[in-house]
PDB file of C-alpha atoms in Angstrom:
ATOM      1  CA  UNK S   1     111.719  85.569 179.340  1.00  0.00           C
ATOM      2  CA  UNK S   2     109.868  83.896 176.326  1.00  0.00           C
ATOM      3  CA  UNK S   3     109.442  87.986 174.958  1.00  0.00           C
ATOM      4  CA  UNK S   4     113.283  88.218 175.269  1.00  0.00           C
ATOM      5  CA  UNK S   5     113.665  84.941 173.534  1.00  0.00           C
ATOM      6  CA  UNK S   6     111.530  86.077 170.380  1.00  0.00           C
ATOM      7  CA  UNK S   7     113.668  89.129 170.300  1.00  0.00           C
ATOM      8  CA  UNK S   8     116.701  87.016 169.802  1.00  0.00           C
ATOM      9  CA  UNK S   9     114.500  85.386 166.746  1.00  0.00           C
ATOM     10  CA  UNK S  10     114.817  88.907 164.894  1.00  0.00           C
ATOM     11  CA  UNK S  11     111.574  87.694 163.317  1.00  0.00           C
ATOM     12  CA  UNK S  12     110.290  89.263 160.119  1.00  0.00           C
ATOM     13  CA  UNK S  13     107.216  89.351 157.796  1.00  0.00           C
ATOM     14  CA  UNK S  14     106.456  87.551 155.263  1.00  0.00           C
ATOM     15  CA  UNK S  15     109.207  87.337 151.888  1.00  0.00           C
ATOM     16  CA  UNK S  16     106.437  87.694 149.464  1.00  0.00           C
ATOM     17  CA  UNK S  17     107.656  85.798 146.348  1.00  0.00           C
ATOM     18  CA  UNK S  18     104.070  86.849 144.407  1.00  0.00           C
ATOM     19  CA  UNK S  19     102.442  89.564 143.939  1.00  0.00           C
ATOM     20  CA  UNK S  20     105.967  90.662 142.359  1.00  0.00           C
ATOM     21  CA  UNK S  21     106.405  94.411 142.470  1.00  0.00           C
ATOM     22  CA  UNK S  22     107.570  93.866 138.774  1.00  0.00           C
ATOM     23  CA  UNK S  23     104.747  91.821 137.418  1.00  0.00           C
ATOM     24  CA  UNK S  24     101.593  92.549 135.571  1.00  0.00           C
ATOM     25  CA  UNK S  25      98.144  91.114 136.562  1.00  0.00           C
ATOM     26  CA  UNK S  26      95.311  90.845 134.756  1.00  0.00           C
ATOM     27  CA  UNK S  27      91.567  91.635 136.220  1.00  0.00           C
ATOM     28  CA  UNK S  28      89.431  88.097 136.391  1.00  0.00           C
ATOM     29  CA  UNK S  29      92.484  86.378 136.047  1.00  0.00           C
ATOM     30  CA  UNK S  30      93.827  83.958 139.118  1.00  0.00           C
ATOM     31  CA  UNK S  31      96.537  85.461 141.087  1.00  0.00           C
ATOM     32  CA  UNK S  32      98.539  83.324 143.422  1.00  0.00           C
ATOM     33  CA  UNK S  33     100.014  84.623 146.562  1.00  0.00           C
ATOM     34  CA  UNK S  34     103.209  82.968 148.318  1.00  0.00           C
ATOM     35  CA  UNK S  35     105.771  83.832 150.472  1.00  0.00           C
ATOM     36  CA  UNK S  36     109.522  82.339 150.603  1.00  0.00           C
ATOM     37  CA  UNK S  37     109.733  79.872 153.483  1.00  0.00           C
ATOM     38  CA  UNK S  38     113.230  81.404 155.499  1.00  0.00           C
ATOM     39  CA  UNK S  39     113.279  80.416 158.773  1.00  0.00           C
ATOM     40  CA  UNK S  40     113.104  84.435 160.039  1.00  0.00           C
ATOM     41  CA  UNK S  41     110.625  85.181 158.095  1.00  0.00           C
ATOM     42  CA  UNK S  42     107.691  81.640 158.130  1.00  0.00           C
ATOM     43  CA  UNK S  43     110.222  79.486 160.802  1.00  0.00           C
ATOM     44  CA  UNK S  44     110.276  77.310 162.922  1.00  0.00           C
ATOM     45  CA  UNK S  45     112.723  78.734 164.599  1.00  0.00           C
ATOM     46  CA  UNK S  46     113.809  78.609 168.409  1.00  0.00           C
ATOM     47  CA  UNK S  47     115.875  80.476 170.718  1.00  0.00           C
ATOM     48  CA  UNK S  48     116.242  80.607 174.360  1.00  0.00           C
ATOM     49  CA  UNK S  49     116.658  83.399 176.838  1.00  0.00           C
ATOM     50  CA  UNK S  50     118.087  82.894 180.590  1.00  0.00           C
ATOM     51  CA  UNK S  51     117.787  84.556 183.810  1.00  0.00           C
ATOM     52  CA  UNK S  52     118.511  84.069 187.062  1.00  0.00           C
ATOM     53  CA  UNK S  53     119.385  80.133 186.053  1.00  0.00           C
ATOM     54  CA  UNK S  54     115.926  79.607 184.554  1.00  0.00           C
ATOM     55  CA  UNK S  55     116.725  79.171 180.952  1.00  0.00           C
ATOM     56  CA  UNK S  56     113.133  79.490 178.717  1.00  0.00           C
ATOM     57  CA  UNK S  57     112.962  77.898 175.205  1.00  0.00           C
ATOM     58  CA  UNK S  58     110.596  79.421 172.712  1.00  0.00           C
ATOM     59  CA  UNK S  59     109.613  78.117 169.380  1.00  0.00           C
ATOM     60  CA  UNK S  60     107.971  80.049 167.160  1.00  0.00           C
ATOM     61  CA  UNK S  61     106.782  79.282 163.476  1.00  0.00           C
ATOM     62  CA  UNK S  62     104.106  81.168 161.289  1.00  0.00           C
ATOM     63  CA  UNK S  63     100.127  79.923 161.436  1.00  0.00           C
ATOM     64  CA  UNK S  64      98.895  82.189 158.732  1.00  0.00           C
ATOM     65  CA  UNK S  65      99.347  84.668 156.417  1.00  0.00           C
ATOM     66  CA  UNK S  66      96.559  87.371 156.350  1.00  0.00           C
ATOM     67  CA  UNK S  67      96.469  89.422 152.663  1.00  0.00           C
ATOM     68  CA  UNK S  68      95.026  92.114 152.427  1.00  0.00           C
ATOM     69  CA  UNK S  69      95.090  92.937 148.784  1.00  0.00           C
ATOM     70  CA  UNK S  70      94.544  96.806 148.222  1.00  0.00           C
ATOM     71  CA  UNK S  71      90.800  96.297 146.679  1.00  0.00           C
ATOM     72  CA  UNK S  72      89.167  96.007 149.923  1.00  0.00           C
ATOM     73  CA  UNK S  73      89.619  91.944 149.924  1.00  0.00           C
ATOM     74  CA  UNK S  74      91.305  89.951 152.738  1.00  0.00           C
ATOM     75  CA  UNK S  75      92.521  86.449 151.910  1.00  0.00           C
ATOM     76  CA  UNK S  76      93.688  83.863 154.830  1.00  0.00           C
ATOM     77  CA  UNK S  77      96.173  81.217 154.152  1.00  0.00           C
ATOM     78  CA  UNK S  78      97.559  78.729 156.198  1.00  0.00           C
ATOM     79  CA  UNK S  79     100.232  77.812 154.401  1.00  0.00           C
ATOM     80  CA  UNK S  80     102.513  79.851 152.625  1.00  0.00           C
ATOM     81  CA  UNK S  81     101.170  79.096 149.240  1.00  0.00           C
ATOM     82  CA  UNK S  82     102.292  77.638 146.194  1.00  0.00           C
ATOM     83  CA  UNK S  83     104.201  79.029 143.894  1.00  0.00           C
ATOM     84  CA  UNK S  84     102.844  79.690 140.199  1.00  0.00           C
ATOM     85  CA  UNK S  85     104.131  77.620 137.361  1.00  0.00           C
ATOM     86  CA  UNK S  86     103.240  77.668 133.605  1.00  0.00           C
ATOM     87  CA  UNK S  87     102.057  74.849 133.245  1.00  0.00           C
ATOM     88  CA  UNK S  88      99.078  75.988 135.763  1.00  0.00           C
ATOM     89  CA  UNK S  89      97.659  77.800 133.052  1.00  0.00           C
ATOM     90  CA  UNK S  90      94.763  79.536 134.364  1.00  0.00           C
ATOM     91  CA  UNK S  91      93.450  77.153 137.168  1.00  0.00           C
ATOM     92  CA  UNK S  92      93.282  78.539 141.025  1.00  0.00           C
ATOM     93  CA  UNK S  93      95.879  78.265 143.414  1.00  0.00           C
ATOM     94  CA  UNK S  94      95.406  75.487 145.442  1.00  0.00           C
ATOM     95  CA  UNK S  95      95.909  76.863 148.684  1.00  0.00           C
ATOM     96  CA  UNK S  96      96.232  81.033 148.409  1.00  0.00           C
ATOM     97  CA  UNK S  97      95.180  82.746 145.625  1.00  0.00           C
ATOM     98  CA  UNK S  98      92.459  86.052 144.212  1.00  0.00           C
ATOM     99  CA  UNK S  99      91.188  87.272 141.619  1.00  0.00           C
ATOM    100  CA  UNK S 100      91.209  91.192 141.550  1.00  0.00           C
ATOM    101  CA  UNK S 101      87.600  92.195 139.784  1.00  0.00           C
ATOM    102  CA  UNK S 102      88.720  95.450 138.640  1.00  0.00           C
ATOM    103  CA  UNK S 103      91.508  97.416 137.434  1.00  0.00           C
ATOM    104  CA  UNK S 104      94.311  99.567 139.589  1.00  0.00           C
ATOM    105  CA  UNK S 105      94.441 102.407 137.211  1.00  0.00           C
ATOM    106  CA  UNK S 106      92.405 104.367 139.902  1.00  0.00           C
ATOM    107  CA  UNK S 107      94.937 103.538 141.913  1.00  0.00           C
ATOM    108  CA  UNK S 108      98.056 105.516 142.599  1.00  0.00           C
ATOM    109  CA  UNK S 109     100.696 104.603 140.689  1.00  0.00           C
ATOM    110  CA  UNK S 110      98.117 102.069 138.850  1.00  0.00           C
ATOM    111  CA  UNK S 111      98.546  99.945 141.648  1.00  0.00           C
ATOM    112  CA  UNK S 112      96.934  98.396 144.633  1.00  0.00           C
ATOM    113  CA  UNK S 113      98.845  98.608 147.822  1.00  0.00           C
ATOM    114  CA  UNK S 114      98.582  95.786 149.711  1.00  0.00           C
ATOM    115  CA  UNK S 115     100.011  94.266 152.900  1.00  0.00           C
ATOM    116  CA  UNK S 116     101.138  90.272 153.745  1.00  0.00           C
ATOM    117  CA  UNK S 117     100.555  89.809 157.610  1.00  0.00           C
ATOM    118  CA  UNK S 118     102.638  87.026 158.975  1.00  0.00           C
ATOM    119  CA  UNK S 119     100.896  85.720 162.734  1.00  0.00           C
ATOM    120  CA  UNK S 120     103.692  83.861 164.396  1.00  0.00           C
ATOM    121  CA  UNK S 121     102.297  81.309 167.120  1.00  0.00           C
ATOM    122  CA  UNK S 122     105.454  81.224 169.893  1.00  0.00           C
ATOM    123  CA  UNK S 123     105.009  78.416 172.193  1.00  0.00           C
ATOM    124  CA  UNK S 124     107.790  78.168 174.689  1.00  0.00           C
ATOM    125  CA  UNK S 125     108.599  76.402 178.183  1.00  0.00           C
ATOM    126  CA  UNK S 126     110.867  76.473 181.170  1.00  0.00           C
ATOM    127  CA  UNK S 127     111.245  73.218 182.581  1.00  0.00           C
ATOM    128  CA  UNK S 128     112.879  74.198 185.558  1.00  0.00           C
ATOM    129  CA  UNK S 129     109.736  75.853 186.463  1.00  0.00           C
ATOM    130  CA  UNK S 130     107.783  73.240 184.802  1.00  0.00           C
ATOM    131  CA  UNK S 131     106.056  75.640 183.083  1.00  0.00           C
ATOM    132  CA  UNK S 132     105.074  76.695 179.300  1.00  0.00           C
ATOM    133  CA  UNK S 133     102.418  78.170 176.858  1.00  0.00           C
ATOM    134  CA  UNK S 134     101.509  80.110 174.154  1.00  0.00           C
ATOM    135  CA  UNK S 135     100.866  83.003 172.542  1.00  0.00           C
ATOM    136  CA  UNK S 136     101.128  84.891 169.123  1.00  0.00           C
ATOM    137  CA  UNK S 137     102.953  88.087 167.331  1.00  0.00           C
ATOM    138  CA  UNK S 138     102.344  89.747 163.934  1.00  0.00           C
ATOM    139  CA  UNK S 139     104.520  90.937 161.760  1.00  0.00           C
ATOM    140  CA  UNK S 140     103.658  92.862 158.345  1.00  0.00           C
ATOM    141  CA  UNK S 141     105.309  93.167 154.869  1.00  0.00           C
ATOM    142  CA  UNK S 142     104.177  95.668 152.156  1.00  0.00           C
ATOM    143  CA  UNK S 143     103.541  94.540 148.380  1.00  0.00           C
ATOM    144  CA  UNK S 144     102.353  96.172 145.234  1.00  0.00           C
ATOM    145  CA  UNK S 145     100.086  94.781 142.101  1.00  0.00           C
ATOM    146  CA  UNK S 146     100.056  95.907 138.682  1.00  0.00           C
ATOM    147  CA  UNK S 147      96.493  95.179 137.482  1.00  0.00           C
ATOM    148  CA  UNK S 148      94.989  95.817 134.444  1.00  0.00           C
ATOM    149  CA  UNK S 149      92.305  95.063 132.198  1.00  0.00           C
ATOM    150  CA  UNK S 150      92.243  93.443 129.036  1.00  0.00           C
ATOM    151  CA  UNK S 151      90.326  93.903 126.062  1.00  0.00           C
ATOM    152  CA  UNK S 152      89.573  92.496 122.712  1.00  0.00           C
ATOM    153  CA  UNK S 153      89.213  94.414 119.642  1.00  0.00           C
ATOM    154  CA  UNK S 154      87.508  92.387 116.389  1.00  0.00           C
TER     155      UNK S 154
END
């Protein structure tokens, strides 16, 4: 029953707000990773399911977001980040953030392909049964980055 109520939650994975497919990224320089808070795709969000007059409520909202970032680098956040402003300069990302040591023109498309993996923690309960618990799903959202080098000529 607490399945059939996620189902009703059509949850998704992670909006990723950054890396932007359009952007440019520069190797050794901080990159900070967020995703848009909706309630489909990071929650809380609840929905209930009934059968047979046992009505279950489930709850589900995201506990991390697993990167992996296309260079062979996995970064885990538990939050959905925070999202880059000028005035940040160059400083690192206070809660999700990398810093891509080499270049994607190796890459197809001069590009790493990279994946934002959203694990949902769904507790629910069924108080006619006086019963509950736990348990988790994934879901997975594709992103590209754009990252080059620069260099100085004197």
């Amino acid at each position: 029953m607490a399945r059939r109520a996620v189902d009703a939650m059509r949850l998704t994975g992670p909006k990723v707000a950054s890396p932007r497919a359009a952007g440019r990224y520069v190797v050794g320089m901080p990159m900070w990773m967020w995703a848009t808070r909706s309630t489909s795709s990071y929650g809380p969000t609840t929905a209930k399911a009934t059968a047979g007059g046992v009505t279950v409520t489930a709850t589900a909202k995201v506990s991390t977001i697993q990167w992996a970032m296309g260079d062979g680098t996995t970064v885990t956040c538990t939050g959905p980040g925070t999202p880059y402003t000028p005035d940040q300069g160059k400083t690192l990302s206070p809660e999700c953030g990398h810093r891509y040591e080499r270049s994607a023109a190796d890459q197809q498309d001069g590009r790493y392909k990279g994946t934002a993996t959203a694990t949902w923690t769904v507790t629910w309960t069924a108080p006619a049964l006086n019963d509950g618990g736990e348990f988790t799903e994934t879901r997975q959202t594709a992103f590209t980055a754009a990252v080059g080098e620069v260099q100085v000529l004197n």
